[in-house]
XYZ file of C-alpha atoms in Angstrom:
504
model
C 17.190 -64.280 13.413
C 16.814 -64.297 9.043
C 19.893 -65.947 6.943
C 21.133 -63.656 4.753
C 22.383 -66.276 2.539
C 19.028 -67.557 1.596
C 17.716 -63.660 0.814
C 18.507 -62.911 -1.726
C 16.681 -60.241 -3.504
C 17.488 -57.799 0.427
C 20.612 -56.252 1.577
C 21.030 -57.698 5.204
C 19.039 -54.811 7.669
C 18.867 -54.431 10.901
C 15.547 -56.393 10.392
C 17.158 -59.242 9.535
C 17.931 -59.134 13.512
C 14.048 -58.615 14.280
C 12.357 -59.716 11.646
C 9.117 -58.375 13.206
C 10.314 -54.794 12.707
C 10.108 -54.458 9.331
C 5.872 -56.028 10.112
C 5.288 -52.706 12.001
C 5.236 -55.464 15.650
C 7.800 -55.203 18.883
C 8.198 -58.487 20.001
C 6.046 -59.293 23.406
C 6.050 -63.113 22.796
C 9.025 -65.092 23.624
C 10.783 -67.233 20.165
C 10.373 -70.444 22.278
C 9.774 -73.007 19.485
C 11.689 -74.257 16.589
C 10.382 -76.346 13.127
C 9.658 -79.579 15.260
C 8.325 -78.367 18.274
C 5.504 -76.064 15.451
C 5.476 -79.495 13.747
C 4.335 -81.072 16.749
C 1.173 -78.389 16.940
C 0.287 -78.069 14.213
C -0.606 -81.993 14.197
C -1.984 -81.293 17.764
C -3.920 -79.312 16.480
C -5.758 -82.051 13.827
C -4.998 -84.611 16.638
C -6.026 -86.960 14.142
C -7.961 -89.447 16.120
C -10.248 -86.713 17.198
C -10.550 -84.680 13.515
C -11.226 -87.920 11.887
C -13.183 -89.628 14.799
C -15.484 -86.403 16.087
C -17.191 -86.130 13.562
C -17.102 -89.300 11.672
C -20.534 -90.139 11.898
C -21.260 -87.558 9.027
C -19.005 -90.152 7.023
C -21.362 -93.108 8.034
C -23.955 -91.266 6.921
C -22.574 -90.247 3.833
C -21.475 -94.118 2.769
C -19.818 -95.189 4.999
C -16.300 -96.981 3.329
C -16.044 -95.398 0.209
C -17.179 -91.367 1.730
C -13.995 -92.460 4.825
C -11.477 -94.112 2.919
C -11.847 -91.841 -0.443
C -12.181 -89.206 0.956
C -9.124 -88.975 2.785
C -7.436 -89.656 -0.456
C -8.806 -86.628 -2.258
C -8.017 -84.434 0.762
C -4.134 -84.964 0.602
C -4.946 -83.350 -2.763
C -7.518 -80.410 -1.606
C -5.460 -79.448 1.835
C -1.781 -79.800 -0.123
C -3.463 -76.831 -1.792
C -4.462 -74.654 0.932
C -1.358 -75.789 2.431
C 0.975 -74.629 0.641
C -1.045 -71.160 -0.433
C -0.695 -70.256 3.015
C 3.156 -71.353 3.673
C 3.717 -68.955 1.197
C 1.941 -66.124 1.870
C 2.850 -66.898 5.596
C 7.390 -67.138 5.065
C 6.357 -63.505 3.149
C 4.586 -61.871 6.568
C 4.789 -64.174 9.705
C 3.435 -62.532 11.995
C 0.504 -63.566 14.891
C -2.399 -61.319 13.392
C -1.990 -63.898 10.410
C -4.498 -63.936 6.760
C -5.694 -60.769 8.063
C -3.149 -59.425 7.619
C -1.911 -60.583 4.341
C -5.241 -59.458 3.221
C -4.730 -55.671 4.398
C -0.570 -56.368 2.653
C -2.073 -58.127 -1.103
C -5.124 -55.695 -1.093
C -5.175 -52.717 -3.713
C -5.215 -49.675 -1.081
C -9.050 -48.195 -1.237
C -10.276 -51.543 -0.585
C -7.568 -52.859 2.458
C -8.258 -51.346 5.255
C -12.369 -52.346 4.973
C -10.847 -55.879 3.840
C -8.631 -56.782 6.333
C -11.024 -55.712 8.687
C -13.667 -57.897 7.783
C -10.793 -60.767 7.513
C -10.001 -60.199 10.514
C -12.794 -61.248 12.266
C -14.174 -64.016 10.575
C -10.263 -65.299 11.366
C -11.488 -64.799 14.446
C -14.807 -66.167 13.933
C -13.155 -69.831 12.956
C -9.814 -69.200 15.276
C -13.186 -69.167 18.106
C -15.606 -71.761 16.971
C -12.929 -74.353 15.642
C -11.295 -74.718 19.499
C -15.172 -74.469 20.568
C -16.011 -77.746 18.396
C -12.626 -79.193 20.042
C -13.522 -79.076 22.863
C -17.842 -79.996 23.057
C -15.928 -82.776 21.438
C -14.277 -83.657 23.891
C -16.674 -83.331 26.299
C -19.126 -85.352 23.935
C -16.564 -88.018 23.471
C -16.531 -88.212 27.343
C -20.522 -89.151 27.677
C -20.226 -91.214 25.212
C -17.652 -93.170 26.416
C -19.376 -93.545 29.238
C -21.957 -95.321 27.361
C -19.413 -98.181 27.273
C -20.504 -99.464 31.276
C -23.622 -98.049 30.618
C -25.740 -97.861 26.993
C -28.486 -96.839 28.791
C -26.942 -93.473 30.578
C -28.246 -90.563 27.796
C -25.917 -87.855 29.429
C -28.895 -84.664 29.708
C -27.810 -81.213 27.421
C -27.292 -79.345 30.785
C -24.876 -82.316 32.339
C -22.191 -82.116 29.086
C -22.756 -78.433 29.659
C -20.837 -79.069 33.122
C -18.567 -81.393 31.566
C -17.413 -78.757 28.601
C -17.211 -76.065 30.655
C -15.069 -78.142 32.864
C -12.590 -78.855 30.029
C -12.899 -75.542 28.984
C -11.294 -73.919 32.722
C -9.240 -76.462 32.527
C -7.700 -75.587 30.156
C -7.469 -72.403 31.064
C -5.276 -73.210 33.552
C -2.688 -75.086 31.810
C -2.779 -71.794 28.825
C -1.860 -69.533 31.373
C 0.342 -71.002 34.043
C 2.102 -73.772 31.884
C 3.442 -71.524 29.008
C 6.742 -72.298 29.183
C 6.265 -76.205 28.970
C 3.912 -76.506 26.026
C 6.500 -76.734 23.069
C 7.434 -79.761 25.109
C 3.005 -80.936 25.929
C 2.747 -81.352 22.563
C 5.918 -83.022 21.827
C 4.891 -85.672 23.626
C 1.446 -85.020 22.155
C 3.037 -85.941 18.342
C 4.725 -88.738 19.962
C 1.452 -90.085 21.640
C -0.641 -89.562 18.891
C 2.077 -91.604 17.247
C 1.922 -94.791 19.400
C -1.626 -94.223 19.773
C -1.772 -94.785 15.944
C -0.519 -98.071 16.309
C -2.535 -99.371 18.967
C -5.535 -98.281 17.610
C -4.157 -99.738 13.798
C -3.204 -102.834 14.987
C -5.772 -104.033 18.624
C -8.895 -103.329 15.790
C -7.144 -105.611 12.622
C -7.122 -108.800 15.288
C -9.515 -108.851 16.939
C -12.023 -107.885 14.364
C -15.128 -108.874 16.677
C -18.502 -107.384 14.469
C -15.723 -109.654 11.256
C -14.028 -108.742 9.002
C -14.506 -106.791 5.710
C -13.178 -108.084 1.596
C -10.884 -105.305 -0.317
C -12.902 -104.360 -2.138
C -16.250 -104.047 0.803
C -13.678 -101.993 2.548
C -12.101 -99.475 0.325
C -15.237 -99.052 -2.006
C -18.941 -99.960 0.310
C -21.005 -97.098 -0.811
C -24.764 -96.792 1.215
C -26.085 -93.789 0.070
C -29.674 -94.937 2.309
C -28.971 -93.013 5.842
C -28.427 -89.400 4.986
C -31.259 -88.768 2.813
C -29.471 -86.347 -0.105
C -29.277 -89.568 -2.635
C -26.426 -88.309 -5.444
C -24.843 -85.795 -2.918
C -23.690 -88.044 -0.086
C -20.565 -89.067 -0.486
C -20.474 -85.233 -0.766
C -21.141 -85.222 3.127
C -18.747 -87.864 4.222
C -16.464 -85.525 3.281
C -16.471 -83.727 6.438
C -14.957 -85.931 9.080
C -11.278 -85.497 6.437
C -12.234 -81.268 6.189
C -12.572 -80.813 9.215
C -9.276 -83.176 10.595
C -7.131 -80.848 7.290
C -8.976 -77.114 8.281
C -6.986 -75.853 11.319
C -3.317 -76.774 8.997
C -2.946 -72.705 9.049
C -3.446 -71.366 12.231
C -0.207 -72.849 12.985
C 0.788 -69.225 11.341
C -0.466 -67.716 14.879
C 2.992 -69.118 17.006
C 5.231 -67.083 14.037
C 6.686 -65.232 16.474
C 7.081 -67.135 19.282
C 9.829 -68.907 16.270
C 13.127 -68.522 15.312
C 13.751 -66.928 11.971
C 9.672 -67.662 10.315
C 10.445 -66.908 7.006
C 10.949 -70.278 6.733
C 10.444 -72.606 9.774
C 6.599 -71.140 9.444
C 5.897 -72.520 6.281
C 7.735 -75.334 6.688
C 5.491 -76.255 9.734
C 2.097 -75.261 7.112
C 3.540 -77.454 4.319
C 4.824 -80.693 5.818
C 1.772 -80.667 8.734
C -0.958 -82.550 5.454
C 1.453 -84.869 4.507
C 2.047 -86.689 7.828
C -0.995 -85.242 8.866
C -1.815 -87.821 5.641
C 0.289 -90.575 6.050
C -0.347 -91.094 9.676
C -4.088 -91.069 9.434
C -3.998 -94.425 6.255
C -3.116 -96.139 10.165
C -6.236 -94.653 11.392
C -8.949 -95.126 8.870
C -8.174 -98.057 7.228
C -8.085 -100.934 9.914
C -12.088 -98.185 10.605
C -12.980 -99.212 7.362
C -11.876 -102.736 7.368
C -13.921 -103.816 10.606
C -16.659 -101.257 10.397
C -19.778 -102.439 12.408
C -23.564 -102.855 10.442
C -24.081 -98.564 9.583
C -27.389 -98.188 10.020
C -26.753 -99.850 13.216
C -23.350 -96.696 14.581
C -26.507 -94.316 13.870
C -27.624 -95.073 17.301
C -24.656 -94.575 18.980
C -24.828 -92.792 22.181
C -24.415 -89.214 21.942
C -24.665 -88.901 18.393
C -20.615 -90.593 19.351
C -19.529 -93.197 16.717
C -15.491 -93.859 17.102
C -16.853 -95.345 21.214
C -19.746 -97.586 19.683
C -16.924 -98.365 16.410
C -14.462 -99.454 19.437
C -16.553 -101.358 21.772
C -18.000 -103.676 19.099
C -15.098 -104.405 17.264
C -12.988 -105.114 19.984
C -16.059 -107.249 21.647
C -15.625 -106.008 25.614
C -16.347 -102.839 27.179
C -12.109 -102.309 27.982
C -11.298 -103.376 24.679
C -13.439 -100.476 24.046
C -12.848 -98.544 26.722
C -9.002 -98.810 26.403
C -9.089 -97.522 22.222
C -10.976 -94.493 23.595
C -8.730 -94.274 26.474
C -5.985 -93.337 23.730
C -8.308 -91.238 22.022
C -9.777 -88.988 24.724
C -5.789 -87.803 26.031
C -4.737 -87.516 22.559
C -8.074 -84.788 22.319
C -7.403 -82.399 26.240
C -3.591 -82.356 23.896
C -5.318 -80.964 21.639
C -7.367 -78.664 23.947
C -4.157 -77.140 24.934
C -2.641 -76.497 21.714
C -5.716 -74.794 19.829
C -6.300 -73.166 22.829
C -2.965 -71.321 22.762
C -3.141 -70.478 19.145
C -6.859 -69.088 19.013
C -5.317 -67.448 22.194
C -2.675 -65.382 20.233
C -4.834 -64.570 17.585
C -7.290 -62.829 19.751
C -4.539 -60.667 21.506
C -3.232 -60.263 17.559
C -6.004 -59.112 16.457
C -7.433 -56.813 19.621
C -3.123 -55.389 19.230
C -4.904 -54.044 15.678
C -7.433 -52.337 18.031
C -9.879 -53.862 15.498
C -12.475 -55.672 18.915
C -13.925 -53.968 21.884
C -11.739 -53.319 24.714
C -9.323 -53.722 22.519
C -6.513 -52.180 24.848
C -8.181 -55.240 27.647
C -7.716 -58.276 25.727
C -4.034 -56.938 23.428
C -2.365 -56.982 27.149
C 0.823 -59.472 27.800
C 0.555 -60.505 31.576
C 5.357 -59.880 31.903
C 5.915 -62.246 34.366
C 3.896 -64.927 32.599
C 4.710 -64.124 28.817
C 1.339 -64.694 27.647
C -1.864 -62.421 26.998
C -3.995 -63.839 29.339
C -7.022 -61.385 29.521
C -6.847 -62.585 24.918
C -6.897 -66.516 26.734
C -10.338 -65.225 29.180
C -11.743 -64.088 26.257
C -11.493 -67.177 23.962
C -12.859 -68.611 27.128
C -16.015 -67.057 27.654
C -17.201 -66.572 23.896
C -17.158 -69.814 24.273
C -19.191 -70.815 26.951
C -21.355 -68.638 26.174
C -21.063 -70.725 22.341
C -22.204 -73.390 24.601
C -25.594 -72.839 25.371
C -26.509 -73.221 22.211
C -26.525 -77.516 22.832
C -29.987 -76.951 25.291
C -31.744 -75.874 22.025
C -30.146 -78.529 19.687
C -29.089 -81.710 19.682
C -27.125 -80.785 16.386
C -24.375 -78.558 18.031
C -21.560 -79.753 17.870
C -21.939 -80.408 13.938
C -23.218 -76.390 13.968
C -19.580 -76.048 15.389
C -17.973 -78.031 14.368
C -18.787 -76.016 10.531
C -19.267 -72.380 10.938
C -15.292 -73.736 12.182
C -14.357 -74.764 9.275
C -16.285 -72.573 6.821
C -15.427 -69.448 8.870
C -11.386 -70.400 8.773
C -11.539 -72.353 4.582
C -12.756 -68.129 4.140
C -10.117 -66.201 6.161
C -7.907 -68.863 3.934
C -9.368 -67.738 0.698
C -8.866 -64.165 0.890
C -5.572 -63.305 0.920
C -5.249 -66.260 -1.681
C -7.954 -64.744 -3.685
C -5.596 -61.195 -3.578
C -2.328 -62.764 -3.692
C -3.350 -65.070 -7.554
C -4.981 -61.963 -8.548
C -1.896 -59.979 -8.009
C -0.200 -61.967 -10.003
C 1.379 -63.808 -6.638
C 3.772 -60.781 -7.289
C 4.492 -60.348 -3.827
C 4.530 -64.424 -2.855
C 7.431 -64.624 -5.574
C 9.945 -63.041 -3.133
C 9.519 -64.883 -0.324
C 12.031 -67.411 0.323
C 10.166 -69.712 0.852
C 7.736 -69.931 -2.700
C 6.447 -72.769 -5.019
C 7.689 -72.367 -8.542
C 5.558 -70.223 -10.218
C 2.990 -72.268 -12.332
C 2.683 -75.046 -9.594
C 1.621 -71.727 -7.726
C -0.919 -70.414 -9.937
C -1.955 -73.950 -9.919
C -2.116 -74.419 -6.238
C -3.713 -72.019 -5.666
C -6.527 -72.232 -7.891
C -7.082 -75.700 -6.487
C -7.609 -74.165 -3.389
C -9.840 -71.956 -3.796
C -11.985 -73.982 -5.628
C -12.102 -76.486 -2.640
C -12.933 -73.175 -0.393
C -15.754 -72.397 -1.961
C -17.706 -76.437 -2.186
C -16.479 -75.791 1.352
C -18.351 -72.924 2.964
C -21.139 -74.413 0.918
C -20.628 -78.010 1.952
C -20.375 -77.286 5.465
C -23.796 -75.337 5.022
C -25.903 -78.150 5.198
C -28.029 -80.742 7.070
C -26.394 -84.094 7.837
C -29.998 -85.325 6.630
C -33.031 -84.750 5.315
C -35.354 -84.382 6.040
C -34.687 -81.447 8.791
C -36.316 -80.138 12.097
C -35.229 -77.892 14.483
C -33.627 -79.503 16.520
C -30.934 -81.497 13.620
C -30.860 -78.629 11.548
C -27.310 -76.915 10.680
C -26.808 -73.873 12.495
C -23.624 -72.952 11.410
C -24.989 -70.437 8.678
C -25.870 -68.471 11.375
C -24.338 -68.128 13.611
C -21.368 -67.305 11.023
C -24.189 -64.838 10.040
C -24.504 -63.704 13.377
C -20.967 -62.771 14.639
C -21.351 -61.440 11.223
C -23.312 -58.622 11.736
C -21.948 -57.959 15.928
C -18.892 -57.274 13.662
C -20.638 -54.958 11.414
C -22.505 -52.820 13.966
C -18.567 -52.828 15.735
C -18.163 -51.175 13.077
C -20.015 -49.151 12.099
C -20.053 -47.563 15.976
C -16.503 -47.457 16.095
C -13.821 -49.234 14.246
C -14.706 -47.138 10.974
C -13.174 -44.488 12.243
C -10.731 -45.544 14.601
C -8.891 -49.332 12.780
C -6.669 -48.018 10.498
C -5.440 -52.000 10.090
C -2.229 -53.380 10.668
C 1.274 -51.484 9.627
C 1.631 -51.572 6.098
C 5.345 -53.588 5.076
C 6.315 -54.548 1.858
C 7.277 -58.091 4.008
C 10.336 -60.397 4.548
């Protein structure tokens, strides 16, 4: 699988035929994916119209057009620095274990086991909650879309929960029994997303029933009066763009299902950001140019801005529904792709005996070639967390926030370890940046990650009450408290960390 001509630092070994053996694992999953299907899955996970459109209300409170458009420009640089930093490490250690495995290999020996356990749980929490945010967001979009034809309709929390559960069960069935078709599904999703974005771009630009703004207004309008945050308002508006790019590292969980992973996995991670950003310009620009009054958008049904914007800009319920159908289909594809990635992460962490009932969750069904029990665990955890919606109207914001926080922290730990060890390990990777460029990218990535963790702890608006509070930190700390108890009770004696390896 490995091209020895591109691997000058080592002579050909048996590991060149089985790279996973060098990393300490045996091959259990089928390698049925290519660079393009990995890239397509990465784009499916990002689900641009949903990633930007689902939490778009935060950008409305964050000032409107300036936060949306300039935020998208800024995130190209920031997300690219994270992506290329992860890509180098993924090239050196291409395994489904991902960031916690990387942390173990890069950390000083005295601390590596505890550090990998901590990062493994943060990585696991990030995968679970970012997947939850997609599925819960899809349920929210469905109810908000229904309000296009029935303006007085407002889904009760229990109704939203039942729709959410139905989405989870459907995704579980598809991911369990349709595994061999999933690369094709990701390809279809990528094509559907590209076509949908251009349809949305043309439709909004041509119809513009709420009016067209001037170029200066489209790119620079900034209203600080809605959020209560004053001069900090712009940063609140970065949430949709940051959320869209937050899951770029999740594709590393598919490393054991692609040939030549030392090249194809980092390429997929690194390419996903510019490709996603390019198509995003054709999505955010017409929205900025045709936005209805910002104050009106804040009253959108179900706290979902996108259906309201589409309905208003298109001028008819049918026009709004037509565009929302495209977005809902993209989000459904995303639900499948991101659930697959989260299940592989869960399976890999269980394989190293780091979670309760690890032997059960680490089983791979020999007939289906799928870690069915890990898929079931991902589904059940989401069902339980979805109950938060019964007591808080800001549940979606909390799910988005904790998912982004946890993923970014799990990325930051191995990036920091690599940088502080003078990038010795990544300098031997087959896919790597020039030394100076890599150091700068690592430093920018760490600064952005630190800021994101703080930013996504904040509520969207001030003042705050019980129902509008951002409970992301509470959910994250609750998970970490559970992990700490599990470590004290069992894992500190049983968990030895992933297998030690010098990488590929």
